[in-house]
Short mmCIF file of C-alpha atoms in Angstrom, two decimals:
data_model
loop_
_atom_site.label_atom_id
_atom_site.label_comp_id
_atom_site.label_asym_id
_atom_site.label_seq_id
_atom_site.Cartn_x
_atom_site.Cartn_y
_atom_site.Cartn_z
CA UNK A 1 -11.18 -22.48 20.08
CA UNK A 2 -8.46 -25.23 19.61
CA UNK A 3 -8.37 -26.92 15.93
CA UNK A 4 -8.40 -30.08 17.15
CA UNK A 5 -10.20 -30.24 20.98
CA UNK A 6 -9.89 -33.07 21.76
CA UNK A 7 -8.19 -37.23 20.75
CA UNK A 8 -10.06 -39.66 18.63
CA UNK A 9 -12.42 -41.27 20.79
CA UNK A 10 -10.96 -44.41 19.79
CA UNK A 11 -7.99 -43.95 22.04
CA UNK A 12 -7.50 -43.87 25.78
CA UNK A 13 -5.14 -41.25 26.15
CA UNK A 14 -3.46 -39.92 29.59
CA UNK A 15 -2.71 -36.87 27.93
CA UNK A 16 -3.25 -34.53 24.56
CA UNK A 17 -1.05 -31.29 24.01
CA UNK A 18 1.83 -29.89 21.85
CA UNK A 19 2.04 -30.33 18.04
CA UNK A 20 4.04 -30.13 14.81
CA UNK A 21 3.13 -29.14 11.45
CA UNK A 22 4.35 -29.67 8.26
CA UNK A 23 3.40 -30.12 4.44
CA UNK A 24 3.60 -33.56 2.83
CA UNK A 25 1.82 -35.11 -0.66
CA UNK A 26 -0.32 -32.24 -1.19
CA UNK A 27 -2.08 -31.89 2.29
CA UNK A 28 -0.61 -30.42 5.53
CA UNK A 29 -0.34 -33.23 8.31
CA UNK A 30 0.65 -32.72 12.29
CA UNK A 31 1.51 -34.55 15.42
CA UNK A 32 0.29 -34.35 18.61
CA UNK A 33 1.84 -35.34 21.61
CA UNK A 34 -0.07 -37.92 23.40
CA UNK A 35 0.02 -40.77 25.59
CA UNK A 36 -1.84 -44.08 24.95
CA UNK A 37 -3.00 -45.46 28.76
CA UNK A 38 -1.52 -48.89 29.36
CA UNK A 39 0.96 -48.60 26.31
CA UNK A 40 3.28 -45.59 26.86
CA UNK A 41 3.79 -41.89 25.28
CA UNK A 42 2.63 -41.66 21.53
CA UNK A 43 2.58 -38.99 18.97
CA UNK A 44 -0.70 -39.39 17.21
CA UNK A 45 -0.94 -38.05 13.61
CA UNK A 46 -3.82 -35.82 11.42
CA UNK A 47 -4.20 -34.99 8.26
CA UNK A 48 -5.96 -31.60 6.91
CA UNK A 49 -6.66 -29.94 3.32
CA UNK A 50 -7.04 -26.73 4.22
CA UNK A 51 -5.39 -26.34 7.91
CA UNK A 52 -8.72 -26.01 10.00
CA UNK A 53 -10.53 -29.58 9.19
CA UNK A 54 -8.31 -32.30 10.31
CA UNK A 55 -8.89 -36.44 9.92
CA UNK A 56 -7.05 -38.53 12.55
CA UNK A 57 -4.78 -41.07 11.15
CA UNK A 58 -4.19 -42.82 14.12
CA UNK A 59 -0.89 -42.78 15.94
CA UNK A 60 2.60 -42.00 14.38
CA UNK A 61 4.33 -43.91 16.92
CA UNK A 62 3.62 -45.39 20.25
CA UNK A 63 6.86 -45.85 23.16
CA UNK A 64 6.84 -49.02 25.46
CA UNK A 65 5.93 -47.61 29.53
CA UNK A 66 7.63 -51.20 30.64
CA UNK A 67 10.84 -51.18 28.77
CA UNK A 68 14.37 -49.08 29.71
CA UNK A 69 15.75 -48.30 33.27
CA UNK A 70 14.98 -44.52 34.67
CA UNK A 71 18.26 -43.23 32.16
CA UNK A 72 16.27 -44.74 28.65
CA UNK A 73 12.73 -44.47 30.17
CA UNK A 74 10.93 -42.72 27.49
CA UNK A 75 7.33 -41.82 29.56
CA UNK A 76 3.63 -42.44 29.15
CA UNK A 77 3.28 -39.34 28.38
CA UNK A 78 6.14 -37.61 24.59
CA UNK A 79 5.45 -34.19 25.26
CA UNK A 80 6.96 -31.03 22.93
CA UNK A 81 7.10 -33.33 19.43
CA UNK A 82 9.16 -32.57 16.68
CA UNK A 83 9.19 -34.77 13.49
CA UNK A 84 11.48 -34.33 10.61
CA UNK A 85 13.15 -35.92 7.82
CA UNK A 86 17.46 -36.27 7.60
CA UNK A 87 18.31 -36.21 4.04
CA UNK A 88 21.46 -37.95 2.25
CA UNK A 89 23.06 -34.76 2.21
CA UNK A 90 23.45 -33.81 5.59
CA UNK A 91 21.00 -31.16 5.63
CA UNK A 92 17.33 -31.61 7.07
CA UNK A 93 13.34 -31.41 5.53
CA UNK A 94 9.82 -31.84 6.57
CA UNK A 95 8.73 -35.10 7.02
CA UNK A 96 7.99 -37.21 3.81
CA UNK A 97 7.14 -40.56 3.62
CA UNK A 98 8.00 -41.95 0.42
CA UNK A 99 11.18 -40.59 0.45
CA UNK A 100 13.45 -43.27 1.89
CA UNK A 101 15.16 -41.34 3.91
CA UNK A 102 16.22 -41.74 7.87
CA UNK A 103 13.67 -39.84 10.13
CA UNK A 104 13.88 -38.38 13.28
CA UNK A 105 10.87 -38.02 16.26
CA UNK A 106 12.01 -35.65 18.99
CA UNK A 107 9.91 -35.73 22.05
CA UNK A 108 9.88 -34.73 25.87
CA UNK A 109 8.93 -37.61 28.07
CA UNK A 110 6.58 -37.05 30.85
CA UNK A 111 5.19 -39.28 33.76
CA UNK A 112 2.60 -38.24 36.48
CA UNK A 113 3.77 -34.52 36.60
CA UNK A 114 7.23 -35.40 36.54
CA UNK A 115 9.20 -34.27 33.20
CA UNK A 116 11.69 -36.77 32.38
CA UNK A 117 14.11 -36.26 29.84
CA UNK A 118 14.21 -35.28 26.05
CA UNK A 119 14.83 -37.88 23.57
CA UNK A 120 15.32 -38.61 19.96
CA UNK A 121 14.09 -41.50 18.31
CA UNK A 122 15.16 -42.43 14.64
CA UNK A 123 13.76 -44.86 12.34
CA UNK A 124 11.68 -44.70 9.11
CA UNK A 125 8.65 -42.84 8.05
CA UNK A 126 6.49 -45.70 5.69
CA UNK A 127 2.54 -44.66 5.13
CA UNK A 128 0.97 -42.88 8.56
CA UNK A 129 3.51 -44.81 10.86
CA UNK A 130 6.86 -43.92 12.47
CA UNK A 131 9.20 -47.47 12.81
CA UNK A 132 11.27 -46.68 15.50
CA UNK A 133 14.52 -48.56 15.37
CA UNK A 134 15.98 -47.00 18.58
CA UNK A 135 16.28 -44.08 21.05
CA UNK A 136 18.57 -42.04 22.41
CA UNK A 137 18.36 -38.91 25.13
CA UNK A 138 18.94 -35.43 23.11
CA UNK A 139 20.76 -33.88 26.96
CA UNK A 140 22.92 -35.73 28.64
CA UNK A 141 22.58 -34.03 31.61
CA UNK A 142 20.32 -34.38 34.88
CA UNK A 143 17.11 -33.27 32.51
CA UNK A 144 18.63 -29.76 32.35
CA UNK A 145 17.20 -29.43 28.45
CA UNK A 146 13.37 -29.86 28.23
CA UNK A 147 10.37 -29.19 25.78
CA UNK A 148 13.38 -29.06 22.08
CA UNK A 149 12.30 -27.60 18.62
CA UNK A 150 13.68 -26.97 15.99
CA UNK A 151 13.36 -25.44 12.48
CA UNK A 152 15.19 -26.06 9.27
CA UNK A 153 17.59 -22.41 8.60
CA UNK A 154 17.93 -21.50 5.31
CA UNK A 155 20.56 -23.80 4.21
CA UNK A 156 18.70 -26.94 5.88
CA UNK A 157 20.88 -27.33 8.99
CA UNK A 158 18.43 -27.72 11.75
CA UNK A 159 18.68 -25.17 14.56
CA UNK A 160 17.19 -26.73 18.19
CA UNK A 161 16.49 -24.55 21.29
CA UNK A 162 14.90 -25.97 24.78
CA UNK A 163 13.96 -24.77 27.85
CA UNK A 164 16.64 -24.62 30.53
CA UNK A 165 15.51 -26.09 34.04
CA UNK A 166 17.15 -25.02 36.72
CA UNK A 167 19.58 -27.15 38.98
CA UNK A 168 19.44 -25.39 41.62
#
């Protein structure tokens, strides 16, 4: 019995799975990773009073499938999402919009059963939308580190872990 079955019908998709959770305002709000079909991978946003009834907000952010070469490439498909907030301080939060401060969008790109690479995109949280002002790959190596989260430790530094895929 998932939460949330299935997109907005408002939205094409090519895909719907994974999601992060957080607290903001007075509500609790998630991603989910998505695809929109012509467009490229997106991370759609909710919003929920009471964790169990959510409201679709439409998508966080939405990637270009035309633009980058195979190395930059970020998908139709962000798989694996993580969203949170880098504070002046060095240390890390849940997302918060009003805040003004630098935000980061992790994500796991994905094409036609092929998993790509993970990336990080940072930019600025403003309303229900993610600005991204530019990517970069979280592994440098030949797609070794797949599907990241994180949490925030105690003392804010944020701890990531990913799945190792073989080279072999």
């Amino acid at each position: 019995n998932p939460v949330i079955p299935a997109p907005p019908d408002a939205l094409e998709v090519t895909a719907f799975r994974d999601h992060c959770v957080w607290r903001e305002g007075g509500a609790w709000r998630q991603v989910i990773g998505s695809g929109v079909v012509g467009q490229g991978g997106a991370a759609l946003l909710y919003e929920s009073d009471d964790l169990v009834s959510w409201r679709a907000l439409g998508p966080l952010a939405v990637g270009d499938a035309l633009a980058g070469g195979p190395e930059e490439w970020t998908g139709t498909v962000w798989e694996c999402v993580d969203f949170f907030r880098l504070r002046t301080d060095g240390t890390t939060a849940a997302p918060e919009g009003g805040s003004g401060d630098p935000h980061v969008l992790i994500f796991s790109a994905w094409d036609a059963m092929h998993t790509l690479h993970a990336h990080v995109a940072l930019g600025r949280y403003e309303g229900d939308r993610f600005l991204i002002d530019g990517y970069q790959r979280l592994d440098l190596g030949e797609a070794y580190a797949y599907a990241p989260q994180s949490f925030a430790d105690e003392s804010g530094r944020r701890v990531v872990w990913a799945w190792m895929q073989e080279g072999r």
